[in-house]
PDB file of C-alpha atoms in Angstrom:
ATOM      1  CA  UNK A   4     -16.068  61.144  50.961  1.00  0.00           C
ATOM      2  CA  UNK A   5     -15.092  58.419  51.742  1.00  0.00           C
ATOM      3  CA  UNK A   6     -17.965  55.364  49.092  1.00  0.00           C
ATOM      4  CA  UNK A   7     -19.052  52.218  50.074  1.00  0.00           C
ATOM      5  CA  UNK A   8     -20.805  50.906  46.959  1.00  0.00           C
ATOM      6  CA  UNK A   9     -23.131  47.767  48.241  1.00  0.00           C
ATOM      7  CA  UNK A  10     -23.943  45.183  45.341  1.00  0.00           C
ATOM      8  CA  UNK A  11     -20.187  46.287  43.589  1.00  0.00           C
ATOM      9  CA  UNK A  12     -19.620  43.224  41.869  1.00  0.00           C
ATOM     10  CA  UNK A  13     -22.964  43.229  39.548  1.00  0.00           C
ATOM     11  CA  UNK A  14     -23.106  45.376  36.016  1.00  0.00           C
ATOM     12  CA  UNK A  15     -24.387  48.654  37.705  1.00  0.00           C
ATOM     13  CA  UNK A  16     -22.191  47.955  40.976  1.00  0.00           C
ATOM     14  CA  UNK A  17     -18.373  47.794  38.967  1.00  0.00           C
ATOM     15  CA  UNK A  18     -19.015  50.999  36.435  1.00  0.00           C
ATOM     16  CA  UNK A  19     -19.710  53.240  39.722  1.00  0.00           C
ATOM     17  CA  UNK A  20     -16.816  51.368  41.062  1.00  0.00           C
ATOM     18  CA  UNK A  21     -15.011  53.042  38.469  1.00  0.00           C
ATOM     19  CA  UNK A  22     -16.472  56.185  38.639  1.00  0.00           C
ATOM     20  CA  UNK A  23     -15.891  56.612  42.211  1.00  0.00           C
ATOM     21  CA  UNK A  24     -12.066  55.583  41.716  1.00  0.00           C
ATOM     22  CA  UNK A  25     -11.810  58.444  39.597  1.00  0.00           C
ATOM     23  CA  UNK A  26     -13.867  61.564  40.789  1.00  0.00           C
ATOM     24  CA  UNK A  27     -11.651  64.138  42.197  1.00  0.00           C
ATOM     25  CA  UNK A  28     -12.519  64.709  46.087  1.00  0.00           C
ATOM     26  CA  UNK A  29     -13.931  61.089  46.554  1.00  0.00           C
ATOM     27  CA  UNK A  30     -12.243  57.544  47.870  1.00  0.00           C
ATOM     28  CA  UNK A  31     -13.732  54.354  47.146  1.00  0.00           C
ATOM     29  CA  UNK A  32     -13.219  52.230  50.533  1.00  0.00           C
ATOM     30  CA  UNK A  33     -15.243  49.444  50.530  1.00  0.00           C
ATOM     31  CA  UNK A  34     -17.370  46.774  48.659  1.00  0.00           C
ATOM     32  CA  UNK A  35     -20.396  44.152  50.129  1.00  0.00           C
ATOM     33  CA  UNK A  36     -21.070  41.193  47.922  1.00  0.00           C
ATOM     34  CA  UNK A  37     -23.970  38.427  49.142  1.00  0.00           C
ATOM     35  CA  UNK A  38     -22.564  35.689  51.367  1.00  0.00           C
ATOM     36  CA  UNK A  39     -21.602  32.521  49.875  1.00  0.00           C
ATOM     37  CA  UNK A  40     -20.097  34.359  46.610  1.00  0.00           C
ATOM     38  CA  UNK A  41     -16.680  33.406  45.303  1.00  0.00           C
ATOM     39  CA  UNK A  42     -14.950  36.731  44.930  1.00  0.00           C
ATOM     40  CA  UNK A  43     -16.576  37.317  48.682  1.00  0.00           C
ATOM     41  CA  UNK A  44     -12.984  38.806  50.744  1.00  0.00           C
ATOM     42  CA  UNK A  45     -11.046  38.873  47.131  1.00  0.00           C
ATOM     43  CA  UNK A  46      -9.887  42.425  46.813  1.00  0.00           C
ATOM     44  CA  UNK A  47     -12.421  44.949  45.234  1.00  0.00           C
ATOM     45  CA  UNK A  48     -10.066  46.152  42.584  1.00  0.00           C
ATOM     46  CA  UNK A  49     -10.521  42.747  40.973  1.00  0.00           C
ATOM     47  CA  UNK A  50     -13.381  42.196  41.834  1.00  0.00           C
ATOM     48  CA  UNK A  51     -14.718  45.541  40.174  1.00  0.00           C
ATOM     49  CA  UNK A  52     -12.304  45.127  37.018  1.00  0.00           C
ATOM     50  CA  UNK A  53      -9.682  47.580  37.541  1.00  0.00           C
ATOM     51  CA  UNK A  54      -6.984  44.943  36.707  1.00  0.00           C
ATOM     52  CA  UNK A  55      -5.156  46.109  40.250  1.00  0.00           C
ATOM     53  CA  UNK A  56      -5.712  45.690  43.763  1.00  0.00           C
ATOM     54  CA  UNK A  57      -7.261  48.533  45.833  1.00  0.00           C
ATOM     55  CA  UNK A  58      -6.517  46.865  49.091  1.00  0.00           C
ATOM     56  CA  UNK A  59     -10.130  46.495  50.216  1.00  0.00           C
ATOM     57  CA  UNK A  60     -10.880  42.943  50.035  1.00  0.00           C
ATOM     58  CA  UNK A  61     -15.268  42.828  49.372  1.00  0.00           C
ATOM     59  CA  UNK A  62     -17.142  42.525  52.373  1.00  0.00           C
ATOM     60  CA  UNK A  63     -20.398  39.912  52.504  1.00  0.00           C
ATOM     61  CA  UNK A  64     -21.036  42.147  55.542  1.00  0.00           C
ATOM     62  CA  UNK A  65     -22.003  45.382  55.186  1.00  0.00           C
ATOM     63  CA  UNK A  66     -22.563  46.088  58.725  1.00  0.00           C
ATOM     64  CA  UNK A  67     -18.539  45.043  59.521  1.00  0.00           C
ATOM     65  CA  UNK A  68     -17.363  47.931  57.204  1.00  0.00           C
ATOM     66  CA  UNK A  69     -19.905  50.295  57.202  1.00  0.00           C
ATOM     67  CA  UNK A  70     -17.898  52.803  60.047  1.00  0.00           C
ATOM     68  CA  UNK A  71     -15.362  53.605  57.272  1.00  0.00           C
ATOM     69  CA  UNK A  72     -17.500  55.266  54.979  1.00  0.00           C
ATOM     70  CA  UNK A  73     -19.556  58.727  54.818  1.00  0.00           C
ATOM     71  CA  UNK A  74     -21.891  57.389  51.946  1.00  0.00           C
ATOM     72  CA  UNK A  75     -23.534  54.317  50.515  1.00  0.00           C
ATOM     73  CA  UNK A  76     -23.949  53.697  46.960  1.00  0.00           C
ATOM     74  CA  UNK A  77     -26.506  50.103  47.429  1.00  0.00           C
ATOM     75  CA  UNK A  78     -27.799  48.908  44.237  1.00  0.00           C
ATOM     76  CA  UNK A  79     -27.772  45.067  45.114  1.00  0.00           C
ATOM     77  CA  UNK A  80     -31.365  43.772  45.306  1.00  0.00           C
ATOM     78  CA  UNK A  81     -34.206  44.848  47.109  1.00  0.00           C
ATOM     79  CA  UNK A  82     -34.690  42.639  50.421  1.00  0.00           C
ATOM     80  CA  UNK A  83     -30.469  43.584  50.634  1.00  0.00           C
ATOM     81  CA  UNK A  84     -31.159  47.455  49.947  1.00  0.00           C
ATOM     82  CA  UNK A  85     -33.782  47.857  52.524  1.00  0.00           C
ATOM     83  CA  UNK A  86     -31.007  45.788  55.150  1.00  0.00           C
ATOM     84  CA  UNK A  87     -29.107  48.578  53.535  1.00  0.00           C
ATOM     85  CA  UNK A  88     -30.873  51.452  54.658  1.00  0.00           C
ATOM     86  CA  UNK A  89     -31.236  49.922  58.170  1.00  0.00           C
ATOM     87  CA  UNK A  90     -28.202  50.196  59.300  1.00  0.00           C
ATOM     88  CA  UNK A  91     -27.331  53.771  57.225  1.00  0.00           C
ATOM     89  CA  UNK A  92     -29.872  55.019  59.714  1.00  0.00           C
ATOM     90  CA  UNK A  93     -28.585  52.903  62.610  1.00  0.00           C
ATOM     91  CA  UNK A  94     -24.511  54.307  61.716  1.00  0.00           C
ATOM     92  CA  UNK A  95     -25.988  57.898  59.922  1.00  0.00           C
ATOM     93  CA  UNK A  96     -24.783  57.518  56.736  1.00  0.00           C
ATOM     94  CA  UNK A  97     -25.826  59.343  53.497  1.00  0.00           C
ATOM     95  CA  UNK A  98     -27.520  56.520  50.775  1.00  0.00           C
ATOM     96  CA  UNK A  99     -28.104  56.758  47.403  1.00  0.00           C
ATOM     97  CA  UNK A 100     -30.073  53.534  46.004  1.00  0.00           C
ATOM     98  CA  UNK A 101     -31.084  53.220  41.890  1.00  0.00           C
ATOM     99  CA  UNK A 102     -32.221  50.025  43.243  1.00  0.00           C
ATOM    100  CA  UNK A 103     -35.975  49.056  41.705  1.00  0.00           C
ATOM    101  CA  UNK A 104     -38.888  46.501  42.474  1.00  0.00           C
ATOM    102  CA  UNK A 105     -39.643  48.086  45.944  1.00  0.00           C
ATOM    103  CA  UNK A 106     -42.780  48.423  46.987  1.00  0.00           C
ATOM    104  CA  UNK A 107     -44.948  51.556  47.863  1.00  0.00           C
ATOM    105  CA  UNK A 108     -44.726  49.981  51.426  1.00  0.00           C
ATOM    106  CA  UNK A 109     -41.280  49.702  51.310  1.00  0.00           C
ATOM    107  CA  UNK A 110     -40.145  53.254  49.577  1.00  0.00           C
ATOM    108  CA  UNK A 111     -41.916  54.335  52.990  1.00  0.00           C
ATOM    109  CA  UNK A 112     -38.586  53.224  54.785  1.00  0.00           C
ATOM    110  CA  UNK A 113     -37.283  55.585  52.857  1.00  0.00           C
ATOM    111  CA  UNK A 114     -39.522  58.566  52.806  1.00  0.00           C
ATOM    112  CA  UNK A 115     -39.034  57.780  56.725  1.00  0.00           C
ATOM    113  CA  UNK A 116     -35.141  57.729  56.804  1.00  0.00           C
ATOM    114  CA  UNK A 117     -34.887  61.157  55.402  1.00  0.00           C
ATOM    115  CA  UNK A 118     -36.327  62.312  58.369  1.00  0.00           C
ATOM    116  CA  UNK A 119     -32.648  61.160  60.314  1.00  0.00           C
ATOM    117  CA  UNK A 120     -29.964  60.478  56.869  1.00  0.00           C
ATOM    118  CA  UNK A 121     -29.730  62.166  54.318  1.00  0.00           C
ATOM    119  CA  UNK A 122     -30.787  59.812  50.966  1.00  0.00           C
ATOM    120  CA  UNK A 123     -31.774  59.539  47.127  1.00  0.00           C
ATOM    121  CA  UNK A 124     -33.813  56.666  46.060  1.00  0.00           C
ATOM    122  CA  UNK A 125     -37.064  56.363  44.001  1.00  0.00           C
ATOM    123  CA  UNK A 126     -34.962  57.381  40.515  1.00  0.00           C
ATOM    124  CA  UNK A 127     -33.158  56.649  37.003  1.00  0.00           C
ATOM    125  CA  UNK A 128     -30.086  58.337  37.660  1.00  0.00           C
ATOM    126  CA  UNK A 129     -29.012  58.537  34.118  1.00  0.00           C
ATOM    127  CA  UNK A 130     -29.642  61.921  33.074  1.00  0.00           C
ATOM    128  CA  UNK A 131     -30.933  62.023  30.207  1.00  0.00           C
ATOM    129  CA  UNK A 132     -33.034  60.156  31.234  1.00  0.00           C
ATOM    130  CA  UNK A 133     -33.955  62.351  33.621  1.00  0.00           C
ATOM    131  CA  UNK A 134     -34.158  65.000  30.618  1.00  0.00           C
ATOM    132  CA  UNK A 135     -36.559  62.778  28.255  1.00  0.00           C
ATOM    133  CA  UNK A 136     -38.139  62.915  31.731  1.00  0.00           C
ATOM    134  CA  UNK A 137     -39.078  66.771  31.819  1.00  0.00           C
ATOM    135  CA  UNK A 138     -39.697  66.442  28.376  1.00  0.00           C
ATOM    136  CA  UNK A 139     -42.465  64.017  28.379  1.00  0.00           C
ATOM    137  CA  UNK A 140     -44.533  65.798  31.704  1.00  0.00           C
ATOM    138  CA  UNK A 141     -44.211  68.798  28.605  1.00  0.00           C
ATOM    139  CA  UNK A 142     -45.814  67.136  26.499  1.00  0.00           C
ATOM    140  CA  UNK A 143     -47.968  64.918  29.014  1.00  0.00           C
ATOM    141  CA  UNK A 144     -49.155  68.292  29.707  1.00  0.00           C
ATOM    142  CA  UNK A 145     -50.519  69.284  26.733  1.00  0.00           C
ATOM    143  CA  UNK A 146     -51.705  66.270  25.164  1.00  0.00           C
ATOM    144  CA  UNK A 147     -52.286  63.681  28.011  1.00  0.00           C
ATOM    145  CA  UNK A 148     -56.052  64.553  27.213  1.00  0.00           C
ATOM    146  CA  UNK A 149     -56.859  63.504  23.824  1.00  0.00           C
ATOM    147  CA  UNK A 150     -53.968  61.125  23.151  1.00  0.00           C
ATOM    148  CA  UNK A 151     -53.732  57.475  23.569  1.00  0.00           C
ATOM    149  CA  UNK A 152     -50.347  57.072  25.097  1.00  0.00           C
ATOM    150  CA  UNK A 153     -48.572  53.735  25.526  1.00  0.00           C
ATOM    151  CA  UNK A 154     -45.123  53.118  27.653  1.00  0.00           C
ATOM    152  CA  UNK A 155     -42.862  50.356  25.875  1.00  0.00           C
ATOM    153  CA  UNK A 156     -39.406  49.666  27.897  1.00  0.00           C
ATOM    154  CA  UNK A 157     -37.089  47.304  27.147  1.00  0.00           C
ATOM    155  CA  UNK A 158     -34.495  45.371  29.375  1.00  0.00           C
ATOM    156  CA  UNK A 159     -32.026  42.133  29.529  1.00  0.00           C
ATOM    157  CA  UNK A 160     -32.860  38.587  30.159  1.00  0.00           C
ATOM    158  CA  UNK A 161     -32.099  38.755  33.811  1.00  0.00           C
ATOM    159  CA  UNK A 162     -34.333  42.055  35.235  1.00  0.00           C
ATOM    160  CA  UNK A 163     -36.711  40.816  38.382  1.00  0.00           C
ATOM    161  CA  UNK A 164     -39.357  43.503  37.427  1.00  0.00           C
ATOM    162  CA  UNK A 165     -42.028  44.574  35.145  1.00  0.00           C
ATOM    163  CA  UNK A 166     -42.911  47.257  34.101  1.00  0.00           C
ATOM    164  CA  UNK A 167     -39.665  48.842  34.868  1.00  0.00           C
ATOM    165  CA  UNK A 168     -39.030  51.424  37.691  1.00  0.00           C
ATOM    166  CA  UNK A 169     -38.717  54.422  35.178  1.00  0.00           C
ATOM    167  CA  UNK A 170     -42.192  53.574  32.989  1.00  0.00           C
ATOM    168  CA  UNK A 171     -43.556  53.069  36.969  1.00  0.00           C
ATOM    169  CA  UNK A 172     -42.403  57.213  37.416  1.00  0.00           C
ATOM    170  CA  UNK A 173     -43.717  57.819  34.090  1.00  0.00           C
ATOM    171  CA  UNK A 174     -47.425  56.190  35.033  1.00  0.00           C
ATOM    172  CA  UNK A 175     -47.705  58.414  37.836  1.00  0.00           C
ATOM    173  CA  UNK A 176     -46.455  61.454  36.849  1.00  0.00           C
ATOM    174  CA  UNK A 177     -49.389  61.058  33.963  1.00  0.00           C
ATOM    175  CA  UNK A 178     -51.867  60.020  36.602  1.00  0.00           C
ATOM    176  CA  UNK A 179     -50.413  62.365  38.542  1.00  0.00           C
ATOM    177  CA  UNK A 180     -51.609  65.045  35.670  1.00  0.00           C
ATOM    178  CA  UNK A 181     -55.027  63.660  35.255  1.00  0.00           C
ATOM    179  CA  UNK A 182     -55.400  63.989  38.660  1.00  0.00           C
ATOM    180  CA  UNK A 183     -55.925  60.413  39.110  1.00  0.00           C
ATOM    181  CA  UNK A 184     -53.937  57.345  40.322  1.00  0.00           C
ATOM    182  CA  UNK A 185     -51.556  55.032  37.627  1.00  0.00           C
ATOM    183  CA  UNK A 186     -53.859  51.449  39.242  1.00  0.00           C
ATOM    184  CA  UNK A 187     -57.262  53.851  38.008  1.00  0.00           C
ATOM    185  CA  UNK A 188     -55.861  54.337  34.427  1.00  0.00           C
ATOM    186  CA  UNK A 189     -52.870  51.044  33.581  1.00  0.00           C
ATOM    187  CA  UNK A 190     -53.787  48.703  31.441  1.00  0.00           C
ATOM    188  CA  UNK A 191     -50.455  46.060  31.759  1.00  0.00           C
ATOM    189  CA  UNK A 192     -50.408  44.264  28.233  1.00  0.00           C
ATOM    190  CA  UNK A 193     -53.049  42.809  26.054  1.00  0.00           C
ATOM    191  CA  UNK A 194     -55.039  40.080  25.361  1.00  0.00           C
ATOM    192  CA  UNK A 195     -57.711  38.791  23.084  1.00  0.00           C
ATOM    193  CA  UNK A 196     -60.358  41.429  21.718  1.00  0.00           C
ATOM    194  CA  UNK A 197     -61.742  44.842  22.983  1.00  0.00           C
ATOM    195  CA  UNK A 198     -61.417  47.921  22.889  1.00  0.00           C
ATOM    196  CA  UNK A 199     -58.670  50.434  24.319  1.00  0.00           C
ATOM    197  CA  UNK A 200     -58.938  51.629  27.885  1.00  0.00           C
ATOM    198  CA  UNK A 201     -60.262  55.239  27.215  1.00  0.00           C
ATOM    199  CA  UNK A 202     -57.496  57.413  28.742  1.00  0.00           C
ATOM    200  CA  UNK A 203     -55.623  54.778  29.778  1.00  0.00           C
ATOM    201  CA  UNK A 204     -52.242  54.200  30.143  1.00  0.00           C
ATOM    202  CA  UNK A 205     -51.204  51.093  27.715  1.00  0.00           C
ATOM    203  CA  UNK A 206     -47.256  49.701  29.428  1.00  0.00           C
ATOM    204  CA  UNK A 207     -45.309  46.323  27.081  1.00  0.00           C
ATOM    205  CA  UNK A 208     -42.043  44.977  28.944  1.00  0.00           C
ATOM    206  CA  UNK A 209     -39.477  43.288  26.712  1.00  0.00           C
ATOM    207  CA  UNK A 210     -37.257  41.169  28.957  1.00  0.00           C
ATOM    208  CA  UNK A 211     -34.611  39.781  25.820  1.00  0.00           C
ATOM    209  CA  UNK A 212     -30.833  39.249  25.693  1.00  0.00           C
ATOM    210  CA  UNK A 213     -28.223  41.400  27.170  1.00  0.00           C
ATOM    211  CA  UNK A 214     -30.653  45.141  26.392  1.00  0.00           C
ATOM    212  CA  UNK A 215     -29.197  47.802  28.353  1.00  0.00           C
ATOM    213  CA  UNK A 216     -32.234  49.923  28.937  1.00  0.00           C
ATOM    214  CA  UNK A 217     -34.526  51.627  26.401  1.00  0.00           C
ATOM    215  CA  UNK A 218     -38.177  53.540  27.163  1.00  0.00           C
ATOM    216  CA  UNK A 219     -40.180  54.520  24.640  1.00  0.00           C
ATOM    217  CA  UNK A 220     -43.243  56.979  25.265  1.00  0.00           C
ATOM    218  CA  UNK A 221     -46.131  57.143  22.313  1.00  0.00           C
ATOM    219  CA  UNK A 222     -48.330  59.990  21.630  1.00  0.00           C
ATOM    220  CA  UNK A 223     -51.607  58.619  19.346  1.00  0.00           C
ATOM    221  CA  UNK A 224     -53.292  61.413  17.847  1.00  0.00           C
ATOM    222  CA  UNK A 225     -55.493  61.169  15.496  1.00  0.00           C
ATOM    223  CA  UNK A 226     -53.140  61.410  11.705  1.00  0.00           C
ATOM    224  CA  UNK A 227     -49.605  61.475  13.974  1.00  0.00           C
ATOM    225  CA  UNK A 228     -47.979  60.628  16.600  1.00  0.00           C
ATOM    226  CA  UNK A 229     -45.120  62.011  18.605  1.00  0.00           C
ATOM    227  CA  UNK A 230     -42.366  59.570  20.233  1.00  0.00           C
ATOM    228  CA  UNK A 231     -40.423  60.146  22.986  1.00  0.00           C
ATOM    229  CA  UNK A 232     -37.976  58.124  23.568  1.00  0.00           C
ATOM    230  CA  UNK A 233     -34.139  56.618  25.640  1.00  0.00           C
ATOM    231  CA  UNK A 234     -31.613  54.369  24.408  1.00  0.00           C
ATOM    232  CA  UNK A 235     -29.027  53.394  26.639  1.00  0.00           C
ATOM    233  CA  UNK A 236     -25.841  51.988  25.347  1.00  0.00           C
ATOM    234  CA  UNK A 237     -23.992  50.583  28.497  1.00  0.00           C
ATOM    235  CA  UNK A 238     -24.836  50.624  32.271  1.00  0.00           C
ATOM    236  CA  UNK A 239     -22.367  53.587  32.168  1.00  0.00           C
ATOM    237  CA  UNK A 240     -24.830  56.326  31.704  1.00  0.00           C
ATOM    238  CA  UNK A 241     -27.048  55.137  34.886  1.00  0.00           C
ATOM    239  CA  UNK A 242     -23.173  54.176  36.969  1.00  0.00           C
ATOM    240  CA  UNK A 243     -21.678  57.873  36.638  1.00  0.00           C
ATOM    241  CA  UNK A 244     -25.247  59.259  37.306  1.00  0.00           C
ATOM    242  CA  UNK A 245     -25.410  57.441  40.706  1.00  0.00           C
ATOM    243  CA  UNK A 246     -22.224  58.541  41.553  1.00  0.00           C
ATOM    244  CA  UNK A 247     -22.966  62.354  40.954  1.00  0.00           C
ATOM    245  CA  UNK A 248     -26.248  61.122  43.458  1.00  0.00           C
ATOM    246  CA  UNK A 249     -23.527  60.542  45.653  1.00  0.00           C
ATOM    247  CA  UNK A 250     -21.305  63.559  45.045  1.00  0.00           C
ATOM    248  CA  UNK A 251     -24.083  66.141  45.537  1.00  0.00           C
ATOM    249  CA  UNK A 252     -25.022  64.468  49.490  1.00  0.00           C
ATOM    250  CA  UNK A 253     -22.184  65.081  50.839  1.00  0.00           C
ATOM    251  CA  UNK A 254     -22.150  67.925  53.659  1.00  0.00           C
ATOM    252  CA  UNK A 255     -26.408  68.092  52.912  1.00  0.00           C
ATOM    253  CA  UNK A 256     -28.846  67.370  55.731  1.00  0.00           C
ATOM    254  CA  UNK A 257     -30.742  64.381  56.806  1.00  0.00           C
ATOM    255  CA  UNK A 258     -34.037  64.639  53.674  1.00  0.00           C
ATOM    256  CA  UNK A 259     -35.001  62.952  51.031  1.00  0.00           C
ATOM    257  CA  UNK A 260     -33.806  64.352  47.483  1.00  0.00           C
ATOM    258  CA  UNK A 261     -34.938  64.451  43.758  1.00  0.00           C
ATOM    259  CA  UNK A 262     -33.010  63.356  41.206  1.00  0.00           C
ATOM    260  CA  UNK A 263     -34.310  66.812  39.713  1.00  0.00           C
ATOM    261  CA  UNK A 264     -32.863  68.470  43.221  1.00  0.00           C
ATOM    262  CA  UNK A 265     -29.344  66.867  41.490  1.00  0.00           C
ATOM    263  CA  UNK A 266     -29.197  67.296  37.480  1.00  0.00           C
ATOM    264  CA  UNK A 267     -30.743  71.169  38.417  1.00  0.00           C
ATOM    265  CA  UNK A 268     -33.750  69.967  36.653  1.00  0.00           C
ATOM    266  CA  UNK A 269     -36.856  71.247  38.405  1.00  0.00           C
TER     267      UNK A 269
END
């Protein structure tokens, strides 16, 4: 499997490049970054922190190199990822994206693309995060109607979307179990005075320093509390999972695949 990484210089892109390069049966054949960056044209091995040349110059135009790959892993901006999606469909390439911050309308474009290419999106790629989600689902089935639920996500100061994509996944899961929508349940921060919204789901988003990614779900009962938490210490867990996703798509027919399929968590 030949792989191009879009967003190759970012905090996720660099370890993804490394894991692709190390993975048996996979070959790193390209990296793409935004036009105008000083590393465009430099060797991907140096840009991705390998400390050695790969003989692959970093491109700023995915269309110029896309035919060299079988699969794209995109960890760039929302805008670039949507361009990547269109090119993947046009050229018939499998696509994994671990980017977040998409609108429901933009997610619908990924769903439609699944009719023509194999695609994985709208997921946190850490295996342990997905085990956490399975635990949260079990707890919510038992406790959602009798506990107050609060979700806290913590990320670095530069993260653009809040709440995080994973926090929203948790909120949507709970809303579905309650037979309603997240729009009906969600409370994003609180100020002033007033009682908690009965049956609601509270969100808090902390953005500070270089926090990688932490998620905590509280189930607050009377006289007791359950907490389910995932802590990440580096982006390697997400990068490794993104490469797992790409490997999973090898040879798959067109379709929208779930992270649960990748990790066997169904």
